[in-house]
Short mmCIF file of C-alpha atoms and ligand atoms in Angstrom, two decimals:
data_model
loop_
_atom_site.label_atom_id
_atom_site.label_comp_id
_atom_site.label_asym_id
_atom_site.label_seq_id
_atom_site.Cartn_x
_atom_site.Cartn_y
_atom_site.Cartn_z
CA UNK Z 1 22.27 -24.61 5.74
CA UNK Z 2 24.90 -23.91 3.13
CA UNK Z 3 25.79 -20.23 2.93
CA UNK Z 4 26.03 -18.52 -0.45
CA UNK Z 5 29.81 -18.38 -0.02
CA UNK Z 6 30.12 -22.05 0.88
CA UNK Z 7 27.66 -22.85 -1.90
CA UNK Z 8 29.67 -21.04 -4.51
CA UNK Z 9 32.70 -23.04 -3.45
CA UNK Z 10 30.93 -26.39 -3.37
CA UNK Z 11 28.38 -28.39 -5.34
CA UNK Z 12 25.97 -25.48 -5.32
CA UNK Z 13 28.19 -23.19 -7.36
CA UNK Z 14 26.88 -21.53 -10.47
CA UNK Z 15 29.40 -21.79 -13.27
CA UNK Z 16 29.71 -19.24 -16.06
CA UNK Z 17 28.23 -21.64 -18.62
CA UNK Z 18 25.29 -22.44 -16.30
CA UNK Z 19 24.72 -18.72 -15.77
CA UNK Z 20 24.68 -18.18 -19.55
CA UNK Z 21 22.30 -21.12 -20.00
CA UNK Z 22 19.94 -19.71 -17.37
CA UNK Z 23 20.05 -16.19 -18.88
CA UNK Z 24 19.19 -17.59 -22.29
CA UNK Z 25 16.35 -19.70 -20.94
CA UNK Z 26 14.96 -16.72 -19.00
CA UNK Z 27 15.14 -14.54 -22.11
CA UNK Z 28 13.52 -17.08 -24.41
CA UNK Z 29 10.73 -17.99 -22.02
CA UNK Z 30 9.93 -14.59 -20.46
CA UNK Z 31 11.63 -11.84 -22.47
CA UNK Z 32 13.46 -10.73 -19.31
CA UNK Z 33 17.04 -9.67 -19.98
CA UNK Z 34 19.52 -10.58 -17.23
CA UNK Z 35 23.11 -9.47 -16.94
CA UNK Z 36 25.99 -10.06 -14.54
CA UNK Z 37 24.48 -7.67 -11.96
CA UNK Z 38 21.58 -10.10 -11.50
CA UNK Z 39 23.83 -13.09 -10.92
CA UNK Z 40 23.63 -13.05 -7.13
CA UNK Z 41 19.85 -12.63 -7.17
CA UNK Z 42 19.45 -15.41 -9.70
CA UNK Z 43 21.71 -17.67 -7.71
CA UNK Z 44 19.78 -17.15 -4.46
CA UNK Z 45 16.38 -17.75 -6.02
CA UNK Z 46 17.33 -20.80 -8.02
CA UNK Z 47 19.28 -22.33 -5.16
CA UNK Z 48 16.10 -22.27 -3.11
CA UNK Z 49 14.33 -24.14 -5.90
CA UNK Z 50 17.21 -26.63 -6.29
CA UNK Z 51 17.01 -27.47 -2.59
CA UNK Z 52 13.22 -27.70 -2.62
CA UNK Z 53 13.52 -30.37 -5.30
CA UNK Z 54 16.11 -32.21 -3.22
CA UNK Z 55 18.70 -32.04 -6.00
CA UNK Z 56 22.32 -32.53 -5.09
CA UNK Z 57 23.77 -29.73 -7.19
CA UNK Z 58 22.94 -26.74 -9.29
CA UNK Z 59 24.18 -28.64 -12.35
CA UNK Z 60 21.45 -31.22 -11.71
CA UNK Z 61 18.88 -28.43 -11.74
CA UNK Z 62 20.22 -27.21 -15.10
CA UNK Z 63 20.08 -30.77 -16.44
CA UNK Z 64 16.44 -31.00 -15.34
CA UNK Z 65 15.66 -27.76 -17.21
CA UNK Z 66 17.36 -29.12 -20.32
CA UNK Z 67 15.21 -32.25 -20.38
CA UNK Z 68 12.61 -32.24 -23.13
CA UNK Z 69 9.03 -31.80 -21.85
CA UNK Z 70 10.12 -31.18 -18.26
CA UNK Z 71 7.39 -29.54 -16.20
CA UNK Z 72 9.76 -27.38 -14.16
CA UNK Z 73 9.60 -24.35 -16.48
CA UNK Z 74 6.61 -22.64 -14.75
CA UNK Z 75 8.31 -23.00 -11.33
CA UNK Z 76 11.53 -21.73 -12.83
CA UNK Z 77 9.89 -18.61 -14.29
CA UNK Z 78 7.93 -18.04 -11.05
CA UNK Z 79 11.25 -18.11 -9.19
CA UNK Z 80 12.97 -15.53 -11.36
CA UNK Z 81 10.24 -12.86 -11.69
CA UNK Z 82 10.41 -9.68 -9.62
CA UNK Z 83 6.93 -8.93 -8.35
CA UNK Z 84 7.35 -5.62 -6.54
CA UNK Z 85 4.07 -3.72 -6.49
CA UNK Z 86 1.73 -1.81 -4.18
CA UNK Z 87 -1.79 -0.42 -3.97
CA UNK Z 88 -2.17 2.84 -5.92
CA UNK Z 89 1.44 2.72 -7.06
CA UNK Z 90 2.11 5.75 -9.29
CA UNK Z 91 -1.12 7.31 -8.08
CA UNK Z 92 -1.32 9.89 -10.90
CA UNK Z 93 -2.68 7.15 -13.17
CA UNK Z 94 -5.60 6.50 -10.84
CA UNK Z 95 -6.15 10.27 -10.47
CA UNK Z 96 -6.32 10.53 -14.26
CA UNK Z 97 -8.95 7.80 -14.42
CA UNK Z 98 -10.97 9.48 -11.66
CA UNK Z 99 -10.74 13.07 -12.85
CA UNK Z 100 -10.54 12.78 -16.63
CA UNK Z 101 -11.14 9.44 -18.23
CA UNK Z 102 -14.15 8.07 -16.38
CA UNK Z 103 -16.13 11.37 -16.26
CA UNK Z 104 -15.48 11.79 -20.01
CA UNK Z 105 -16.61 8.22 -20.68
CA UNK Z 106 -19.79 8.66 -18.65
CA UNK Z 107 -20.64 12.00 -20.25
CA UNK Z 108 -20.24 10.72 -23.75
CA UNK Z 109 -23.83 9.91 -24.76
CA UNK Z 110 -22.91 8.57 -28.17
CA UNK Z 111 -20.52 6.09 -26.66
CA UNK Z 112 -22.92 5.14 -23.91
CA UNK Z 113 -25.60 4.23 -26.48
CA UNK Z 114 -23.36 2.70 -29.14
CA UNK Z 115 -21.06 0.76 -26.94
CA UNK Z 116 -23.70 -0.36 -24.47
CA UNK Z 117 -21.94 1.26 -21.52
CA UNK Z 118 -19.08 -1.17 -21.52
CA UNK Z 119 -15.76 -0.57 -19.77
CA UNK Z 120 -12.83 -2.96 -20.18
CA UNK Z 121 -9.49 -2.52 -18.43
CA UNK Z 122 -6.48 -4.83 -18.61
CA UNK Z 123 -3.76 -4.95 -15.96
CA UNK Z 124 -1.25 -6.83 -18.09
CA UNK Z 125 1.54 -7.48 -15.57
CA UNK Z 126 -0.61 -7.49 -12.48
CA UNK Z 127 1.76 -9.22 -10.08
CA UNK Z 128 -0.05 -9.99 -6.79
CA UNK Z 129 -3.13 -8.00 -7.81
CA UNK Z 130 -2.76 -4.68 -5.98
CA UNK Z 131 -2.86 -2.83 -9.31
CA UNK Z 132 -6.10 -4.52 -10.37
CA UNK Z 133 -7.80 -3.87 -7.01
CA UNK Z 134 -6.66 -0.23 -7.15
CA UNK Z 135 -8.27 0.04 -10.60
CA UNK Z 136 -11.46 -1.59 -9.29
CA UNK Z 137 -11.68 0.80 -6.32
CA UNK Z 138 -11.04 3.76 -8.61
CA UNK Z 139 -13.78 2.73 -11.05
CA UNK Z 140 -16.25 1.98 -8.24
CA UNK Z 141 -15.65 5.33 -6.58
CA UNK Z 142 -15.65 7.35 -9.81
CA UNK Z 143 -18.83 5.77 -11.19
CA UNK Z 144 -20.70 5.71 -7.90
CA UNK Z 145 -24.22 4.32 -8.10
CA UNK Z 146 -24.17 4.61 -11.92
CA UNK Z 147 -21.91 1.57 -12.06
CA UNK Z 148 -25.01 -0.65 -12.10
CA UNK Z 149 -25.79 0.75 -15.61
CA UNK Z 150 -22.36 -0.30 -16.81
CA UNK Z 151 -20.80 -3.56 -17.85
CA UNK Z 152 -17.37 -3.27 -16.21
CA UNK Z 153 -14.68 -5.96 -16.39
CA UNK Z 154 -11.06 -5.84 -15.31
CA UNK Z 155 -8.69 -8.47 -16.61
CA UNK Z 156 -5.55 -9.04 -14.51
CA UNK Z 157 -2.79 -11.22 -15.95
CA UNK Z 158 0.78 -12.11 -15.12
CA UNK Z 159 3.35 -14.63 -16.22
CA UNK Z 160 3.89 -15.85 -12.65
CA UNK Z 161 1.13 -18.28 -11.66
CA UNK Z 162 1.93 -17.90 -7.93
CA UNK Z 163 1.22 -14.17 -7.92
CA UNK Z 164 -1.91 -14.65 -10.01
CA UNK Z 165 -3.16 -17.00 -7.28
CA UNK Z 166 -2.48 -14.36 -4.61
CA UNK Z 167 -4.46 -11.80 -6.61
CA UNK Z 168 -7.33 -14.20 -7.08
CA UNK Z 169 -7.45 -14.81 -3.32
CA UNK Z 170 -7.77 -11.09 -2.58
CA UNK Z 171 -6.13 -11.37 0.86
CA UNK Z 172 -3.21 -9.12 1.87
CA UNK Z 173 -1.17 -8.33 4.93
CA UNK Z 174 -2.54 -5.34 6.83
CA UNK Z 175 0.74 -3.48 6.42
CA UNK Z 176 0.21 -3.45 2.63
CA UNK Z 177 -2.85 -1.20 3.08
CA UNK Z 178 -1.67 0.74 6.13
CA UNK Z 179 -1.16 4.04 4.29
CA UNK Z 180 -4.36 3.91 2.27
CA UNK Z 181 -7.17 6.36 2.84
CA UNK Z 182 -9.40 5.25 5.71
CA UNK Z 183 -12.57 5.63 3.60
CA UNK Z 184 -11.17 3.31 0.95
CA UNK Z 185 -10.42 0.70 3.57
CA UNK Z 186 -13.86 1.03 5.16
CA UNK Z 187 -15.62 0.76 1.82
CA UNK Z 188 -13.70 -2.00 0.12
CA UNK Z 189 -11.85 -4.15 2.65
CA UNK Z 190 -12.58 -6.30 5.69
CA UNK Z 191 -10.08 -6.71 8.46
CA UNK Z 192 -9.44 -10.29 9.49
CA UNK Z 193 -10.04 -11.53 13.04
CA UNK Z 194 -8.76 -14.47 15.05
CA UNK Z 195 -6.61 -16.67 12.82
CA UNK Z 196 -6.92 -14.04 10.11
CA UNK Z 197 -5.67 -11.22 12.31
CA UNK Z 198 -3.08 -9.08 10.52
CA UNK Z 199 -4.81 -9.71 7.19
CA UNK Z 200 -7.28 -7.79 5.10
CA UNK Z 201 -9.70 -9.14 2.46
CA UNK Z 202 -10.87 -7.26 -0.60
CA UNK Z 203 -14.65 -6.91 -0.82
CA UNK Z 204 -16.67 -9.31 -2.95
CA UNK Z 205 -17.82 -6.38 -5.13
CA UNK Z 206 -14.23 -5.67 -6.12
CA UNK Z 207 -13.43 -9.33 -6.61
CA UNK Z 208 -16.45 -9.75 -8.87
CA UNK Z 209 -15.11 -7.08 -11.23
CA UNK Z 210 -11.76 -8.78 -11.78
CA UNK Z 211 -10.78 -11.93 -13.64
CA UNK Z 212 -7.25 -13.19 -12.87
CA UNK Z 213 -5.40 -15.30 -15.43
CA UNK Z 214 -1.88 -16.49 -16.06
CA UNK Z 215 -0.56 -15.02 -19.32
CA UNK Z 216 2.88 -14.60 -20.85
CA UNK Z 217 3.10 -11.30 -22.74
CA UNK Z 218 5.49 -12.97 -25.19
CA UNK Z 219 2.97 -15.58 -26.24
CA UNK Z 220 -0.45 -15.42 -27.90
CA UNK Z 221 -3.04 -13.45 -25.94
CA UNK Z 222 -6.26 -15.48 -25.85
CA UNK Z 223 -8.29 -12.39 -25.04
CA UNK Z 224 -10.63 -10.25 -27.03
CA UNK Z 225 -10.75 -6.49 -26.87
CA UNK Z 226 -11.31 -3.80 -27.41
CA UNK Z 227 -9.99 -2.42 -24.13
CA UNK Z 228 -10.61 1.12 -22.95
CA UNK Z 229 -7.46 1.12 -20.82
CA UNK Z 230 -4.39 -1.10 -20.65
CA UNK Z 231 -1.93 -0.96 -17.77
CA UNK Z 232 1.51 -2.28 -18.70
CA UNK Z 233 3.56 -0.87 -15.88
CA UNK Z 234 7.03 -1.73 -14.67
CA UNK Z 235 7.52 -4.77 -16.83
CA UNK Z 236 8.82 -3.30 -20.12
CA UNK Z 237 11.97 -2.26 -18.24
CA UNK Z 238 12.91 -5.94 -17.94
CA UNK Z 239 12.68 -6.42 -21.72
CA UNK Z 240 15.04 -5.37 -24.51
CA UNK Z 241 14.05 -2.86 -27.13
CA UNK Z 242 13.16 -5.53 -29.67
CA UNK Z 243 10.61 -7.13 -27.31
CA UNK Z 244 9.22 -3.72 -26.30
CA UNK Z 245 8.79 -2.76 -29.94
CA UNK Z 246 6.87 -5.96 -30.63
CA UNK Z 247 4.53 -5.46 -27.65
CA UNK Z 248 3.45 -1.85 -28.17
CA UNK Z 249 1.68 -2.53 -31.53
CA UNK Z 250 -0.06 -5.51 -29.95
CA UNK Z 251 -1.43 -3.27 -27.20
CA UNK Z 252 -2.42 -0.79 -29.90
CA UNK Z 253 -4.44 -3.45 -31.71
CA UNK Z 254 -6.34 -4.35 -28.53
CA UNK Z 255 -7.20 -0.77 -27.54
CA UNK Z 256 -10.22 1.05 -28.89
CA UNK Z 257 -9.47 4.41 -30.57
CA UNK Z 258 -9.06 6.96 -27.79
CA UNK Z 259 -8.18 4.18 -25.33
CA UNK Z 260 -5.31 4.66 -22.92
CA UNK Z 261 -2.03 2.85 -22.37
CA UNK Z 262 -0.39 3.39 -18.99
CA UNK Z 263 3.31 2.58 -18.66
CA UNK Z 264 5.59 2.58 -15.60
CA UNK Z 265 7.52 5.66 -14.45
CA UNK Z 266 10.75 4.80 -16.28
CA UNK Z 267 9.10 3.42 -19.41
CA UNK Z 268 8.02 5.12 -22.61
CA UNK Z 269 7.04 4.44 -26.17
CA UNK Z 270 9.22 5.88 -28.90
CA UNK Z 271 8.80 9.58 -29.62
CA UNK Z 272 8.19 8.99 -33.33
CA UNK Z 273 5.36 6.53 -32.67
CA UNK Z 274 2.50 7.87 -34.80
CA UNK Z 275 -0.13 5.64 -33.24
CA UNK Z 276 -0.24 7.18 -29.79
CA UNK Z 277 -0.27 10.71 -28.43
CA UNK Z 278 1.44 11.30 -25.11
CA UNK Z 279 -0.75 12.86 -22.42
CA UNK Z 280 2.23 13.16 -20.06
CA UNK Z 281 3.12 11.14 -16.97
CA UNK Z 282 3.51 7.92 -19.01
CA UNK Z 283 -0.10 8.04 -20.23
CA UNK Z 284 -0.60 7.42 -23.96
CA UNK Z 285 -3.81 7.74 -25.96
CA UNK Z 286 -4.46 5.60 -29.02
CA UNK Z 287 -5.02 7.81 -32.06
CA UNK Z 288 -7.71 7.09 -34.65
CA UNK Z 289 -6.30 4.99 -37.50
C1 LIG E 1 7.60 -5.27 -11.00
S1 LIG E 1 6.11 -6.15 -11.29
C2 LIG E 1 5.01 -4.82 -11.76
C3 LIG E 1 3.62 -4.99 -11.16
C4 LIG E 1 2.65 -3.85 -11.43
N1 LIG E 1 2.37 -3.72 -12.85
C5 LIG E 1 3.17 -2.56 -10.87
O1 LIG E 1 3.58 -1.67 -11.63
O2 LIG E 1 3.17 -2.40 -9.64
C6 LIG E 1 6.47 -6.91 -12.88
C7 LIG E 1 5.58 -8.12 -13.18
O3 LIG E 1 5.77 -8.48 -14.55
C8 LIG E 1 5.62 -9.87 -14.64
N2 LIG E 1 6.23 -10.35 -15.89
C9 LIG E 1 7.55 -10.48 -16.20
N3 LIG E 1 7.70 -10.98 -17.44
C10 LIG E 1 6.45 -11.18 -17.93
C11 LIG E 1 5.93 -11.70 -19.15
N4 LIG E 1 6.74 -12.12 -20.14
N5 LIG E 1 4.59 -11.77 -19.31
C12 LIG E 1 3.75 -11.34 -18.32
N6 LIG E 1 4.18 -10.85 -17.14
C13 LIG E 1 5.51 -10.77 -16.95
C14 LIG E 1 6.32 -10.40 -13.39
O4 LIG E 1 5.89 -11.69 -13.06
C15 LIG E 1 5.93 -9.34 -12.36
O5 LIG E 1 4.83 -9.74 -11.58
#
């Protein structure tokens, strides 16, 4: 094995021009802005990919990426994304759904009749799926037996096709759910045995609510709304202001009036945005046009 130090000194070094090329490619294909602080991380992840492909140098990997119609781009973007997530991350959003949004939705007779008791939620940077399953558990628990009267669908999308596949599989390491409420685990998960020891599988009922798809937020969204709730959490921070300002109106267009946009803890939409009212704790409600 070549250590990072040896690598930097030998054929696996990442030159300044290669670093700039990679940053530009990442920005143009994902919207993610990288700077010098990410150099080490980038180097480690792309070195792994360079070796997997059996290439002799990092320059060869860059040459491959420069080739017209190369099919490496999806693997490249999968390698550079940061997929940190967890079940019920930023739990106040799930509390808000349970205590405010879903009871209000269910008590609203006009909406129930007019909209045919339809609930649509989009987890738009879903990573390995924990966010989508947390939404599904929240909806199931909050609606109780009434859920059978409702047409509920959760769409979970991410740029990274590897994490989308993990979400679709619905299998996680036991340690990922260790701190969850015991009733949640009993109701919605099955512990693996034998070869599957140390794993937990999401229940079929949850899996049936969610559709997982690969989707790049920068590209066209082949999806039809309107959505009642959109989660776009902990991804805007990777984008520059220009990209963020392009995305927020697109979420607006896909939400129904009164629908909610949830952002991550260090994200916000601009204060002078007249299209949303802030409900606090990075929850935004779409105002009537
Ligand atoms: C840090 S995770 C956040 C996961 C989850 N929303 C949460 O808050 O726990 C960020 C996710 O955004 C995805 N992502 C990055 N750029 C994207 C893009 N242009 N389109 C869609 N997803 C993107 C990454 O693949 C990654 O899984």
